[in-house]
PDB file of C-alpha atoms in Angstrom:
ATOM      1  CA  TRP C   1      -8.217 -91.623 -14.999  1.00 59.00           C
ATOM      2  CA  PRO C   2      -4.731 -89.855 -17.823  1.00 67.00           C
ATOM      3  CA  VAL C   3      -1.930 -92.695 -17.913  1.00 66.00           C
ATOM      4  CA  VAL C   4       1.370 -90.522 -17.251  1.00 79.00           C
ATOM      5  CA  GLY C   5       4.278 -92.118 -18.857  1.00 89.00           C
ATOM      6  CA  GLN C   6       5.089 -95.125 -21.125  1.00 93.00           C
ATOM      7  CA  GLN C   7       2.576 -97.237 -20.862  1.00 93.00           C
ATOM      8  CA  ILE C   8       4.045-100.710 -21.617  1.00 95.00           C
ATOM      9  CA  HIS C   9       1.379-102.535 -23.239  1.00 95.00           C
ATOM     10  CA  SER C  10      -1.830-101.065 -25.005  1.00 94.00           C
ATOM     11  CA  GLU C  11      -4.789-103.638 -23.126  1.00 95.00           C
ATOM     12  CA  PHE C  12      -3.525-102.586 -19.348  1.00 94.00           C
ATOM     13  CA  PRO C  13      -2.164 -99.957 -17.319  1.00 90.00           C
ATOM     14  CA  TYR C  14       0.846-100.295 -16.647  1.00 94.00           C
ATOM     15  CA  ILE C  15       3.806 -97.679 -17.300  1.00 95.00           C
ATOM     16  CA  ASP C  16       7.097 -97.152 -17.311  1.00 96.00           C
ATOM     17  CA  ALA C  17       7.151 -95.881 -13.800  1.00 95.00           C
ATOM     18  CA  GLU C  18       6.260 -99.049 -12.430  1.00 96.00           C
ATOM     19  CA  VAL C  19       8.790-100.983 -13.526  1.00 96.00           C
ATOM     20  CA  ARG C  20      11.353 -98.553 -12.469  1.00 96.00           C
ATOM     21  CA  TYR C  21      10.051 -98.560  -9.335  1.00 96.00           C
ATOM     22  CA  ALA C  22      10.327-101.959  -8.846  1.00 96.00           C
ATOM     23  CA  VAL C  23      13.829-102.311  -9.652  1.00 96.00           C
ATOM     24  CA  LYS C  24      14.425 -99.847  -7.022  1.00 96.00           C
ATOM     25  CA  GLU C  25      13.236-101.887  -4.108  1.00 96.00           C
ATOM     26  CA  TYR C  26      15.831-104.480  -5.543  1.00 95.00           C
ATOM     27  CA  ALA C  27      13.258-106.609  -8.362  1.00 94.00           C
ATOM     28  CA  ALA C  28      17.071-108.384 -10.163  1.00 89.00           C
ATOM     29  CA  THR C  29      14.750-110.535 -12.947  1.00 94.00           C
ATOM     30  CA  ALA C  30      12.837-109.480 -15.947  1.00 94.00           C
ATOM     31  CA  VAL C  31      10.085-112.680 -14.324  1.00 94.00           C
ATOM     32  CA  ASP C  32      10.067-111.142 -10.874  1.00 96.00           C
ATOM     33  CA  ILE C  33       8.704-107.481 -12.307  1.00 97.00           C
ATOM     34  CA  ILE C  34       6.218-109.444 -14.511  1.00 96.00           C
ATOM     35  CA  ALA C  35       4.952-112.240 -12.959  1.00 96.00           C
ATOM     36  CA  ARG C  36       5.338-110.765  -8.849  1.00 96.00           C
ATOM     37  CA  ARG C  37       5.225-107.135  -9.166  1.00 96.00           C
ATOM     38  CA  LEU C  38       2.513-106.432 -12.335  1.00 96.00           C
ATOM     39  CA  ARG C  39       0.945-109.715 -12.062  1.00 96.00           C
ATOM     40  CA  LEU C  40       0.579-110.104 -16.017  1.00 96.00           C
ATOM     41  CA  PRO C  41       0.987-113.979 -17.099  1.00 96.00           C
ATOM     42  CA  PHE C  42      -2.279-114.184 -14.257  1.00 96.00           C
ATOM     43  CA  LEU C  43      -4.056-111.416 -16.417  1.00 96.00           C
ATOM     44  CA  ASN C  44      -3.137-112.199 -20.251  1.00 97.00           C
ATOM     45  CA  ALA C  45       0.236-114.745 -21.179  1.00 97.00           C
ATOM     46  CA  GLN C  46       0.557-113.374 -24.233  1.00 97.00           C
ATOM     47  CA  VAL C  47       0.395-109.737 -23.683  1.00 97.00           C
ATOM     48  CA  ALA C  48       2.507-110.127 -20.952  1.00 97.00           C
ATOM     49  CA  GLU C  49       5.108-112.371 -23.669  1.00 96.00           C
ATOM     50  CA  GLU C  50       4.417-109.243 -25.119  1.00 97.00           C
ATOM     51  CA  SER C  51       5.683-106.625 -22.788  1.00 97.00           C
ATOM     52  CA  LEU C  52       9.336-108.531 -21.744  1.00 96.00           C
ATOM     53  CA  PRO C  53      11.056-106.931 -24.394  1.00 96.00           C
ATOM     54  CA  ALA C  54      10.166-103.235 -23.429  1.00 96.00           C
ATOM     55  CA  ILE C  55      10.160-104.448 -19.658  1.00 97.00           C
ATOM     56  CA  ILE C  56      13.807-105.640 -20.396  1.00 96.00           C
ATOM     57  CA  ASP C  57      14.758-102.378 -22.102  1.00 96.00           C
ATOM     58  CA  ILE C  58      14.186-100.765 -18.838  1.00 96.00           C
ATOM     59  CA  MET C  59      15.540-102.658 -16.366  1.00 96.00           C
ATOM     60  CA  ALA C  60      18.737-102.785 -18.333  1.00 96.00           C
ATOM     61  CA  GLU C  61      18.616 -98.429 -18.629  1.00 95.00           C
ATOM     62  CA  GLU C  62      18.074 -98.408 -15.003  1.00 95.00           C
ATOM     63  CA  LEU C  63      20.502-101.352 -13.456  1.00 95.00           C
ATOM     64  CA  LYS C  64      22.944-100.041 -16.494  1.00 94.00           C
ATOM     65  CA  TRP C  65      23.249-103.468 -18.390  1.00 94.00           C
ATOM     66  CA  SER C  66      25.249-104.363 -21.168  1.00 93.00           C
ATOM     67  CA  LYS C  67      24.051-106.045 -24.499  1.00 91.00           C
ATOM     68  CA  ALA C  68      25.345-109.565 -23.328  1.00 92.00           C
ATOM     69  CA  GLU C  69      23.382-109.244 -20.089  1.00 90.00           C
ATOM     70  CA  LYS C  70      19.764-108.217 -21.058  1.00 88.00           C
ATOM     71  CA  LYS C  71      20.563-111.310 -23.250  1.00 85.00           C
ATOM     72  CA  VAL C  72      20.916-113.699 -20.100  1.00 79.00           C
TER      73      VAL C  72
END
């Protein structure tokens, strides 16, 4: 299947829209999204770690986080 949207990591088909949807479904932390919604740490821990900055950036955009909130 073609991937529509921005892939979070090249090794997995997860896209930015899935993170945005999870935020709209009240996922409040990056851990909630990466572990509970996408389950990346259970599939590949290195990919999960590499994907974390992109996930945080998407969450910050959706939740209107400041730079200080992104670092926490």
